Tab-separated table of C-alpha atoms in Angstrom:
chain	number	residue	atom	x	y	z
A	218	MET	CA	-38.437	70.138	30.826
A	219	ARG	CA	-38.800	72.723	33.643
A	220	ASN	CA	-38.334	75.880	32.563
A	221	GLY	CA	-36.675	75.207	29.282
A	222	MET	CA	-34.437	73.263	31.819
A	223	LEU	CA	-33.441	69.424	31.496
A	224	GLU	CA	-35.034	68.010	34.575
A	225	ALA	CA	-32.071	65.218	36.020
A	226	SER	CA	-32.554	61.767	36.074
A	227	PRO	CA	-32.202	59.552	39.226
A	228	THR	CA	-28.697	57.803	38.349
A	229	SER	CA	-30.248	54.456	39.588
A	230	LEU	CA	-33.483	52.700	39.910
A	231	SER	CA	-35.111	53.474	43.291
A	232	PRO	CA	-36.419	50.372	45.176
A	233	HIS	CA	-39.792	50.870	43.165
A	234	GLY	CA	-38.259	50.876	39.715
A	235	LEU	CA	-36.792	48.287	40.839
A	236	ARG	CA	-39.683	46.542	42.419
A	237	GLN	CA	-40.593	46.791	38.571
A	238	LEU	CA	-38.414	45.916	36.598
A	239	ALA	CA	-38.603	42.582	38.257
A	240	LEU	CA	-42.178	42.091	37.579
A	241	TRP	CA	-41.237	43.033	34.239
A	242	TRP	CA	-38.358	39.645	34.416
A	243	VAL	CA	-40.643	37.953	36.197
A	244	VAL	CA	-43.673	38.169	33.028
A	245	ALA	CA	-40.744	38.088	30.458
A	246	MET	CA	-39.701	34.929	32.343
A	247	LEU	CA	-43.315	33.222	32.221
A	248	CYS	CA	-43.813	33.956	28.257
A	249	ALA	CA	-40.058	32.382	27.260
A	250	THR	CA	-41.482	29.431	29.000
A	251	LEU	CA	-44.785	29.097	27.540
A	252	PHE	CA	-43.710	30.360	23.694
A	253	THR	CA	-40.398	27.788	23.621
A	254	ARG	CA	-43.256	25.060	23.865
A	255	LEU	CA	-44.026	26.204	20.227
A	256	ILE	CA	-40.956	25.370	18.637
A	257	PRO	CA	-39.647	22.364	18.252
A	258	PRO	CA	-36.070	21.110	19.057
A	259	PHE	CA	-33.184	23.244	16.183
A	260	GLN	CA	-36.048	24.621	14.576
A	261	SER	CA	-34.046	27.748	14.338
A	262	PRO	CA	-31.128	29.140	11.754
A	263	ASP	CA	-28.108	26.754	12.970
A	264	GLU	CA	-29.584	25.660	16.159
A	265	ASN	CA	-28.402	22.377	15.242
A	266	VAL	CA	-24.038	23.167	14.539
A	267	HIS	CA	-23.936	25.931	17.525
A	268	LEU	CA	-25.223	23.018	19.941
A	269	LEU	CA	-22.937	20.912	18.567
A	270	ARG	CA	-20.210	23.529	19.163
A	271	ALA	CA	-21.164	23.690	22.938
A	272	ALA	CA	-21.265	20.241	23.182
A	273	MET	CA	-18.166	19.525	21.640
A	274	LEU	CA	-16.840	22.493	24.604
A	275	ALA	CA	-18.541	20.718	26.949
A	276	ASN	CA	-16.392	17.434	26.546
A	277	GLY	CA	-13.115	19.636	26.781
A	278	GLN	CA	-12.286	20.660	23.068
A	279	ILE	CA	-11.798	24.691	24.148
A	280	MET	CA	-10.464	24.839	20.384
A	281	LEU	CA	-11.997	23.347	16.887
A	282	GLN	CA	-10.148	20.478	15.561
A	283	PRO	CA	-8.812	19.586	12.220
A	284	SER	CA	-10.302	16.485	10.132
A	285	THR	CA	-9.576	14.874	7.184
A	286	HIS	CA	-13.161	14.559	5.694
A	287	PRO	CA	-13.718	16.540	2.988
A	288	HIS	CA	-17.213	18.152	4.270
A	289	ILE	CA	-16.035	18.608	8.053
A	290	HIS	CA	-13.971	21.631	8.437
A	291	ASP	CA	-15.237	22.783	11.972
A	292	SER	CA	-15.219	19.306	13.337
A	293	GLY	CA	-14.774	17.914	17.217
A	294	LEU	CA	-16.533	14.598	18.710
A	295	VAL	CA	-19.544	14.332	20.387
A	296	ASN	CA	-22.218	11.917	21.758
A	297	LYS	CA	-22.856	10.036	18.663
A	298	ASP	CA	-26.685	10.075	19.144
A	299	PHE	CA	-26.642	13.725	20.209
A	300	ALA	CA	-24.855	14.039	16.633
A	301	ASP	CA	-28.335	12.335	15.291
A	302	PHE	CA	-30.646	14.216	17.309
A	303	ALA	CA	-28.855	17.156	16.151
A	304	GLU	CA	-28.661	16.595	12.305
A	305	HIS	CA	-32.659	14.694	11.775
A	306	GLY	CA	-33.928	17.783	14.205
A	307	ALA	CA	-32.775	20.098	12.054
A	308	ARG	CA	-34.181	18.129	8.885
A	309	SER	CA	-37.448	17.755	10.540
A	310	ARG	CA	-38.126	21.258	9.288
A	311	PRO	CA	-41.759	22.519	7.884
A	312	PHE	CA	-40.616	22.942	4.475
A	313	TYR	CA	-37.241	21.153	4.272
A	314	GLY	CA	-36.675	19.509	1.405
A	315	THR	CA	-39.767	18.517	-0.645
A	316	GLU	CA	-41.562	17.539	2.435
A	317	HIS	CA	-43.967	19.856	3.655
A	318	VAL	CA	-45.386	18.189	6.193
A	319	ASN	CA	-43.027	16.815	8.756
A	320	ASP	CA	-44.993	16.693	11.925
A	321	LEU	CA	-44.916	12.974	11.839
A	322	LEU	CA	-40.899	12.520	11.951
A	323	ARG	CA	-40.394	15.151	14.555
A	324	GLN	CA	-42.665	13.338	16.922
A	325	VAL	CA	-40.266	10.205	15.655
A	326	ILE	CA	-37.475	12.350	16.478
A	327	ALA	CA	-38.707	13.600	20.092
A	328	ASN	CA	-39.392	10.164	20.594
A	329	PHE	CA	-35.357	8.568	19.553
A	330	ALA	CA	-34.440	11.613	22.048
A	331	LYS	CA	-36.354	10.874	24.838
A	332	LYS	CA	-35.016	7.031	24.839
A	333	HIS	CA	-31.464	7.787	24.355
A	334	ASP	CA	-28.688	9.849	26.731
A	335	TRP	CA	-25.452	10.811	26.976
A	336	SER	CA	-23.797	6.725	27.155
A	337	GLY	CA	-23.184	6.643	23.416
A	338	GLU	CA	-20.211	6.412	22.107
A	339	LEU	CA	-18.247	10.260	19.805
A	340	THR	CA	-18.259	10.229	16.265
A	341	LEU	CA	-16.573	12.998	14.721
A	342	ALA	CA	-19.436	16.016	13.408
A	343	ASN	CA	-19.553	19.263	11.879
A	344	SER	CA	-20.663	22.334	13.295
A	345	GLY	CA	-19.894	24.107	10.097
A	346	GLY	CA	-19.137	28.045	10.343
A	347	THR	CA	-18.780	27.853	14.140
A	348	GLY	CA	-15.149	28.094	13.884
A	349	TYR	CA	-15.342	32.170	13.735
A	350	TYR	CA	-17.102	32.308	16.844
A	351	THR	CA	-15.465	32.687	19.941
A	352	PRO	CA	-15.688	29.548	22.639
A	353	ILE	CA	-16.255	31.898	25.546
A	354	ILE	CA	-20.067	32.556	23.936
A	355	TYR	CA	-20.694	28.436	24.094
A	356	VAL	CA	-19.661	28.289	27.969
A	357	PRO	CA	-23.655	29.042	28.892
A	358	HIS	CA	-24.585	26.117	26.544
A	359	ALA	CA	-21.316	23.175	27.123
A	360	ILE	CA	-22.246	24.330	31.195
A	361	GLY	CA	-26.196	22.977	29.743
A	362	LEU	CA	-25.098	20.168	28.375
A	363	TRP	CA	-22.536	19.220	31.230
A	364	VAL	CA	-24.916	19.800	33.784
A	365	SER	CA	-27.220	17.431	31.783
A	366	LYS	CA	-24.599	14.966	31.366
A	367	GLN	CA	-24.001	14.492	34.937
A	368	LEU	CA	-27.424	14.310	35.937
A	369	ASN	CA	-28.194	11.121	33.488
A	370	LEU	CA	-30.794	13.021	31.707
A	371	ASN	CA	-32.261	11.653	27.838
A	372	LEU	CA	-31.267	14.020	25.102
A	373	LEU	CA	-35.300	15.744	24.988
A	374	ALA	CA	-34.483	16.775	28.338
A	375	SER	CA	-31.127	17.518	27.631
A	376	TYR	CA	-31.696	20.037	24.929
A	377	GLN	CA	-34.671	21.854	27.028
A	378	PHE	CA	-32.720	21.833	30.092
A	379	THR	CA	-29.962	23.868	27.688
A	380	ARG	CA	-32.502	26.027	25.865
A	381	ALA	CA	-34.336	27.145	29.466
A	382	LEU	CA	-30.597	27.891	30.659
A	383	VAL	CA	-29.466	30.030	27.769
A	384	VAL	CA	-32.879	31.710	27.091
A	385	SER	CA	-33.194	32.595	31.250
A	386	LEU	CA	-29.733	33.817	31.220
A	387	ALA	CA	-30.311	35.974	27.819
A	388	ILE	CA	-32.953	37.438	29.174
A	389	THR	CA	-31.561	38.586	32.816
A	390	LEU	CA	-28.755	39.831	31.286
A	391	ALA	CA	-31.240	42.158	29.372
A	392	PHE	CA	-33.025	43.127	32.143
A	393	TYR	CA	-30.192	43.614	34.173
A	394	ALA	CA	-28.855	46.345	31.569
A	395	CYS	CA	-32.687	48.481	32.014
A	396	SER	CA	-31.287	48.819	35.652
A	397	LEU	CA	-28.707	50.869	33.880
A	398	TRP	CA	-30.440	52.619	31.505
A	399	ARG	CA	-33.410	53.087	30.099
A	400	PRO	CA	-33.856	51.946	26.497
A	401	ASN	CA	-36.079	54.197	24.671
A	402	ALA	CA	-39.219	52.683	22.788
A	403	LEU	CA	-37.709	52.186	19.448
A	404	ILE	CA	-34.582	49.722	21.059
A	405	VAL	CA	-37.796	48.293	22.963
A	406	MET	CA	-39.858	48.054	19.880
A	407	LEU	CA	-37.182	46.485	18.075
A	408	LEU	CA	-36.310	43.692	20.901
A	409	LEU	CA	-39.602	42.623	20.615
A	410	THR	CA	-40.198	42.726	16.544
A	411	PRO	CA	-41.360	38.709	15.775
A	412	MET	CA	-37.892	38.090	14.581
A	413	SER	CA	-36.215	39.231	17.884
A	414	LEU	CA	-38.906	37.214	20.563
A	415	PHE	CA	-37.792	34.082	17.992
A	416	GLN	CA	-33.825	34.549	18.333
A	417	TRP	CA	-35.266	35.324	22.476
A	418	LEU	CA	-36.256	31.807	22.511
A	419	ALA	CA	-33.492	29.544	20.158
A	420	PRO	CA	-30.435	28.546	22.076
A	421	THR	CA	-28.532	29.653	20.312
A	422	VAL	CA	-25.979	33.576	20.041
A	423	ASP	CA	-28.667	35.733	18.700
A	424	GLY	CA	-30.182	36.259	21.795
A	425	LEU	CA	-26.818	36.658	24.238
A	426	THR	CA	-25.046	38.897	21.850
A	427	THR	CA	-27.939	41.350	21.878
A	428	ALA	CA	-28.168	40.983	25.152
A	429	LEU	CA	-24.465	41.277	25.674
A	430	LEU	CA	-24.807	44.462	23.249
A	431	MET	CA	-27.866	46.149	25.822
A	432	LEU	CA	-25.236	45.357	28.480
A	433	LEU	CA	-22.350	47.298	26.628
A	434	LEU	CA	-24.538	50.246	25.926
A	435	GLY	CA	-25.907	50.823	29.750
A	436	LEU	CA	-22.632	50.348	30.437
A	437	TRP	CA	-21.048	52.894	27.684
A	438	VAL	CA	-23.805	55.179	29.255
A	439	LYS	CA	-22.774	54.494	33.243
A	440	LEU	CA	-19.079	55.194	32.551
A	441	PHE	CA	-19.656	58.922	31.016
A	442	ARG	CA	-22.039	60.413	32.850
A	443	SER	CA	-19.398	58.622	36.285
A	444	PRO	CA	-17.678	61.916	38.061
A	445	ASP	CA	-14.254	60.590	37.156
A	446	GLY	CA	-15.750	58.958	34.443
A	447	TYR	CA	-13.089	55.230	35.567
A	448	ARG	CA	-14.597	52.812	37.469
A	449	LEU	CA	-12.417	49.709	36.851
A	450	ARG	CA	-14.394	46.677	37.329
A	451	ASP	CA	-17.249	48.691	34.517
A	452	GLU	CA	-14.510	49.267	32.525
A	453	VAL	CA	-12.813	45.516	32.497
A	454	LEU	CA	-16.485	44.680	31.836
A	455	ILE	CA	-16.520	46.657	29.064
A	456	TYR	CA	-14.023	45.188	27.457
A	457	ALA	CA	-14.824	41.952	28.049
A	458	ILE	CA	-18.100	42.551	25.944
A	459	VAL	CA	-16.760	44.120	23.038
A	460	PHE	CA	-13.828	40.871	22.588
A	461	VAL	CA	-16.796	38.248	23.020
A	462	LEU	CA	-19.149	40.695	20.624
A	463	CYS	CA	-16.271	41.127	17.733
A	464	THR	CA	-15.441	37.787	18.133
A	465	THR	CA	-18.846	36.512	17.711
A	466	ARG	CA	-20.449	39.037	15.486
A	467	THR	CA	-18.126	40.034	12.777
A	468	HIS	CA	-19.942	42.970	11.679
A	469	LEU	CA	-19.718	44.497	15.571
A	470	LEU	CA	-16.116	45.000	14.977
A	471	THR	CA	-17.136	48.668	15.029
A	472	THR	CA	-18.045	48.321	19.219
A	473	LEU	CA	-13.946	48.661	19.415
A	474	MET	CA	-14.946	52.284	19.746
A	475	ILE	CA	-16.655	52.288	22.439
A	476	PRO	CA	-13.391	51.548	24.320
A	477	LEU	CA	-11.643	53.906	22.258
A	478	SER	CA	-14.782	56.622	22.520
A	479	LEU	CA	-13.786	56.557	26.932
A	480	LEU	CA	-10.500	57.109	25.857
A	481	TYR	CA	-10.985	59.701	24.435
A	482	HIS	CA	-13.201	61.318	26.538
A	483	ARG	CA	-10.823	60.761	29.523
A	484	PHE	CA	-7.267	60.288	28.247
A	485	ASN	CA	-4.886	57.349	30.830
A	486	TRP	CA	-2.009	55.405	29.543
A	487	ARG	CA	-4.095	52.329	31.485
A	488	ARG	CA	-6.741	52.968	28.759
A	489	LEU	CA	-4.362	53.587	26.235
A	490	ALA	CA	-2.481	50.266	27.348
A	491	ALA	CA	-5.523	48.545	27.394
A	492	LEU	CA	-7.426	49.303	24.663
A	493	ALA	CA	-4.445	48.096	22.600
A	494	VAL	CA	-4.069	45.430	24.267
A	495	LEU	CA	-8.033	44.153	23.049
A	496	VAL	CA	-7.399	45.319	19.401
A	497	VAL	CA	-4.692	42.542	19.641
A	498	CYS	CA	-6.668	39.921	20.500
A	499	VAL	CA	-9.807	40.732	18.542
A	500	LEU	CA	-7.554	40.695	15.431
A	501	GLY	CA	-5.493	38.246	16.576
A	502	TRP	CA	-8.793	35.731	17.260
A	503	GLN	CA	-10.243	36.736	13.627
A	504	ALA	CA	-7.048	35.760	12.109
A	505	TYR	CA	-6.789	32.605	13.364
A	506	ALA	CA	-10.266	31.656	12.809
A	507	ALA	CA	-10.288	32.787	9.283
A	508	SER	CA	-7.266	30.267	8.752
A	509	ILE	CA	-8.884	27.629	10.377
A	510	SER	CA	-13.029	27.619	9.388
A	511	GLY	CA	-14.582	27.967	6.740
A	512	GLN	CA	-17.810	27.092	4.344
A	513	THR	CA	-17.068	24.028	2.881
A	514	PHE	CA	-20.013	23.805	0.755
A	515	LEU	CA	-18.434	26.682	-1.520
A	516	LYS	CA	-17.409	25.676	-4.500
A	517	ARG	CA	-14.440	29.145	-4.768
A	518	GLN	CA	-11.616	29.592	-7.308
A	519	HIS	CA	-10.382	31.842	-4.351
A	520	SER	CA	-9.503	31.735	-0.329
A	521	THR	CA	-11.430	34.288	1.740
A	522	LYS	CA	-7.874	35.757	2.444
A	523	GLU	CA	-7.440	35.937	-1.092
A	524	ILE	CA	-10.366	37.563	-2.111
A	525	ILE	CA	-9.910	40.126	0.534
A	526	LEU	CA	-6.519	41.361	-0.756
A	527	LEU	CA	-8.519	42.001	-3.947
A	528	TYR	CA	-11.269	43.871	-2.818
A	529	LEU	CA	-8.629	46.470	-0.761
A	530	ASN	CA	-6.554	46.361	-4.291
A	531	HIS	CA	-10.059	46.667	-6.230
A	532	PRO	CA	-12.117	48.530	-3.519
A	533	GLY	CA	-14.526	49.473	-6.815
A	534	GLU	CA	-15.623	46.258	-7.316
A	535	PHE	CA	-16.750	45.560	-3.788
A	536	PHE	CA	-19.194	48.731	-3.665
A	537	ALA	CA	-19.933	48.394	-7.148
A	538	ALA	CA	-21.448	44.486	-6.121
A	539	LEU	CA	-22.986	46.002	-2.957
A	540	TRP	CA	-24.725	48.712	-5.572
A	541	ARG	CA	-26.010	46.308	-7.083
A	542	THR	CA	-27.342	44.358	-4.539
A	543	TRP	CA	-28.874	46.445	-2.654
A	544	HIS	CA	-31.162	47.705	-5.630
A	545	PHE	CA	-31.563	43.792	-6.027
A	546	GLU	CA	-35.461	43.070	-5.419
A	547	PRO	CA	-35.683	39.847	-4.782
A	548	LEU	CA	-32.110	39.928	-2.173
A	549	VAL	CA	-33.477	43.409	-0.405
A	550	LYS	CA	-37.200	41.794	0.136
A	551	PHE	CA	-35.039	38.700	1.675
A	552	VAL	CA	-33.568	41.309	3.933
A	553	ARG	CA	-36.827	43.799	4.858
A	554	GLN	CA	-39.106	40.232	5.818
A	555	GLY	CA	-35.841	38.657	7.610
A	556	PHE	CA	-35.422	42.498	10.047
A	557	VAL	CA	-38.989	41.964	11.050
A	558	GLY	CA	-40.416	38.121	10.456
A	559	LEU	CA	-39.248	35.326	8.680
A	560	LEU	CA	-39.288	32.373	11.237
A	561	GLY	CA	-37.927	28.895	10.763
A	562	TRP	CA	-34.834	28.386	8.836
A	563	SER	CA	-35.597	31.456	6.899
A	564	ASP	CA	-38.554	30.245	5.570
A	565	ALA	CA	-41.067	30.901	7.429
A	566	PRO	CA	-42.696	34.780	6.801
A	567	LEU	CA	-44.797	36.985	8.236
A	568	SER	CA	-47.847	38.050	6.073
A	569	GLY	CA	-47.668	41.052	3.693
A	570	THR	CA	-50.357	42.831	5.897
A	571	LYS	CA	-48.769	41.540	9.467
A	572	THR	CA	-44.723	43.122	8.158
A	573	THR	CA	-45.912	46.432	6.664
A	574	ASN	CA	-48.066	46.868	10.407
A	575	ILE	CA	-44.981	45.968	11.884
A	576	TYR	CA	-42.810	48.294	9.820
A	577	ARG	CA	-45.276	50.724	10.490
A	578	PHE	CA	-44.941	50.370	13.892
A	579	LEU	CA	-41.171	50.688	13.742
A	580	ILE	CA	-41.589	54.342	12.078
A	581	ALA	CA	-44.127	55.154	14.167
A	582	GLY	CA	-40.897	54.229	17.336
A	583	ALA	CA	-38.813	56.454	15.435
A	584	ILE	CA	-40.421	59.190	14.878
A	585	ALA	CA	-41.547	59.538	18.570
A	586	THR	CA	-38.152	58.494	19.508
A	587	ILE	CA	-36.535	61.381	17.710
A	588	TRP	CA	-38.902	63.807	19.019
A	589	ILE	CA	-38.096	63.085	22.301
A	590	GLY	CA	-34.441	62.874	22.111
A	591	LEU	CA	-34.845	66.270	20.641
A	592	PRO	CA	-33.852	68.265	23.778
A	593	TRP	CA	-31.233	65.844	24.195
A	594	LEU	CA	-30.182	66.784	21.291
A	595	LYS	CA	-26.200	68.582	22.809
A	596	LYS	CA	-25.556	65.462	25.451
A	597	PHE	CA	-23.448	62.814	25.420
A	598	ASN	CA	-22.366	63.874	22.048
A	599	ILE	CA	-19.678	61.344	22.005
A	600	VAL	CA	-21.903	58.648	22.412
A	601	ARG	CA	-24.181	60.078	19.730
A	602	ALA	CA	-21.986	60.473	17.575
A	603	SER	CA	-19.809	57.008	18.142
A	604	GLY	CA	-23.041	54.895	17.835
A	605	LEU	CA	-24.280	56.121	14.579
A	606	VAL	CA	-20.828	55.459	13.048
A	607	MET	CA	-21.006	52.240	14.427
A	608	ALA	CA	-24.409	51.787	13.558
A	609	VAL	CA	-23.161	52.695	9.610
A	610	CYS	CA	-19.444	50.974	9.671
A	611	SER	CA	-21.418	47.797	11.002
A	612	VAL	CA	-23.602	47.685	7.835
A	613	PHE	CA	-21.217	48.071	5.225
A	614	ILE	CA	-18.633	45.216	7.254
A	615	ALA	CA	-21.578	42.927	7.008
A	616	TYR	CA	-21.632	42.608	3.519
A	617	PHE	CA	-18.193	43.156	2.853
A	618	ALA	CA	-17.476	39.619	5.712
A	619	LEU	CA	-20.185	38.289	3.550
A	620	ALA	CA	-18.572	39.150	0.536
A	621	VAL	CA	-15.599	37.345	1.008
A	622	GLY	CA	-16.634	34.628	3.200
A	623	PHE	CA	-19.429	33.420	1.867
A	624	ASN	CA	-19.205	34.319	-2.281
A	625	ASP	CA	-16.784	33.944	-4.488
A	626	TYR	CA	-14.866	36.538	-6.567
A	627	PRO	CA	-15.905	38.370	-8.591
A	628	THR	CA	-19.563	38.627	-7.482
A	629	LEU	CA	-22.597	39.614	-9.049
A	630	LEU	CA	-24.350	40.014	-6.069
A	631	ILE	CA	-23.254	39.718	-2.582
A	632	ASP	CA	-25.626	36.606	-1.103
A	633	GLY	CA	-26.069	35.394	2.228
A	634	ILE	CA	-27.383	38.669	4.312
A	635	GLN	CA	-29.908	37.897	6.345
A	636	GLY	CA	-32.574	40.449	7.928
A	637	ARG	CA	-31.725	39.448	11.655
A	638	TYR	CA	-28.219	40.769	11.417
A	639	LEU	CA	-28.766	44.577	11.106
A	640	ILE	CA	-31.002	44.365	14.660
A	641	PRO	CA	-28.104	44.605	16.655
A	642	VAL	CA	-26.641	47.456	13.878
A	643	ALA	CA	-30.762	49.091	14.344
A	644	ILE	CA	-30.266	49.333	18.603
A	645	LEU	CA	-27.000	51.119	17.953
A	646	ALA	CA	-29.010	53.772	15.324
A	647	ALA	CA	-31.996	53.422	17.736
A	648	PHE	CA	-29.343	54.040	20.535
A	649	SER	CA	-27.836	57.703	18.966
A	650	LEU	CA	-31.328	59.117	17.512
A	651	GLY	CA	-33.206	58.698	20.951
A	652	PRO	CA	-32.614	60.784	24.398
A	653	ILE	CA	-29.187	59.026	25.866
A	654	THR	CA	-29.436	60.760	29.785
A	655	ALA	CA	-27.667	60.514	32.474
A	656	GLY	CA	-30.001	58.264	34.843
A	657	ILE	CA	-33.044	56.663	34.419
A	658	ARG	CA	-35.358	58.491	32.234
A	659	GLN	CA	-38.732	58.327	32.470
A	660	TYR	CA	-40.797	57.025	29.634
A	661	LYS	CA	-42.821	59.486	28.106
A	662	THR	CA	-47.015	59.238	27.538
A	663	ILE	CA	-46.609	58.006	23.808
A	664	GLU	CA	-43.631	55.798	24.085
A	665	LEU	CA	-45.778	53.832	26.222
A	666	ALA	CA	-49.416	53.771	23.675
A	667	LEU	CA	-46.870	53.282	21.468
A	668	LEU	CA	-45.413	50.133	23.674
A	669	ALA	CA	-48.785	49.383	24.357
A	670	LEU	CA	-50.027	48.704	21.060
A	671	PHE	CA	-46.788	47.208	19.500
A	672	VAL	CA	-46.108	44.667	22.486
A	673	PRO	CA	-49.602	42.883	21.865
A	674	TYR	CA	-49.423	43.004	17.942
A	675	SER	CA	-46.126	41.628	17.755
A	676	VAL	CA	-46.506	38.612	20.183
A	677	TYR	CA	-49.754	37.793	18.755
A	678	CYS	CA	-48.156	37.550	14.989
A	679	LEU	CA	-45.276	35.520	16.794
A	680	VAL	CA	-47.472	32.892	18.204
A	681	GLU	CA	-49.876	32.297	14.773
A	682	LEU	CA	-47.221	32.218	12.723
A	683	LEU	CA	-45.490	29.565	15.127
A	684	MET	CA	-48.278	27.339	16.068
A	685	ARG	CA	-49.434	27.490	11.707
A	686	TYR	CA	-46.118	26.932	10.955
A	687	PHE	CA	-45.380	24.102	13.961
A	688	GLY	CA	-48.776	22.825	14.016
A	689	THR	CA	-48.181	23.105	17.897
A	690	SER	CA	-49.989	24.823	20.705
A	691	LEU	CA	-49.627	26.708	24.146
A	692	PHE	CA	-51.178	23.957	26.221
A	693	GLY	CA	-50.989	20.914	23.934
């Protein structure tokens, strides 16, 4: 700030800034290469079904096919050996069932994957729950598996190649987003908690959706600071990203407010028509996905459609269940833990001390972000207000989606929520609370100090827990 006025921020990175960003990208890629050595295959939640869905797409199956099997709803044909690799890999987690030490089993599975390739027969496999997600989000995974098959790689090498491709793409998209706008310190901390780092390293959809959200926010700010408020390429990309996010993460349906805010900012009929088409496509996919997908292991008296109608007719019952859920300490603790550090298949928590310390860092980051953002409080009012509304509404949509899709009716508590689901929501809130600038803002000293303390501590928490949980080593 100079003479009470905000200093103008450059609208793009300087050559020096781009070199710095490229250097940090190299560091991130090297760290990802190192840290993925600590995580055996299929050790993140639902990783097996995500990669099975990608394998179906790699085989040319764009939509899931119906099955007469009572326990296979979201199904498709995949290589039988790969299906066995995915199934048994997921069961080899340290605390699966009553087993506590599965090192030997993981070694047996790895040896199996090394000895088998893609030449085996096809079998009907269950990718339960993935029918809700647009096939677009699985294109990177499918490309990795397809290329592996063409190169005749064994199954373990195929997995490693696909994971490297997906992780690299997610990290690269996130860094590209940072070339468009400068995330505040709180957002960076949210992206680098042990839980977030674990998601970046997994070949699921979490890292990709977070990176797409970062890119969406960057493009949003870029269009708002554009003199004419209209850049066709960027706007088309915004609509595409919103569609993918809305059809991959139901609680991010709120991102439809971003093209709506652009329409309000500078109205034209082309934008109105594009928004109408986008809404129809999103709602159409949601209706289609609800009709063909489902949690077949749940024994419920009502279908998802019936539960939605029941709650719409009796909204008080939903809010009563939500209130009870927010005051039920075991579920609150589970969500609180899962937001910053509940790794593995949600069975590898950070210690209480480390969890508390991570939250202390986040609180300090929030205070610093709000304080630094005060001079920008009246800038980008539409963006800031929309971000806060999206964050709040996303929380309610997340619980409503689980109430109708994962619980019976009526329900005392809404089960199924995980803390990691709320990380994108927190990013939206942090985006709105901090400085939103018309260019590439320089970090303040307090932000740099917080990040210099937080990032090494978070990485230490991640590495220590992974090594202890899986019994792996960075250089072993």
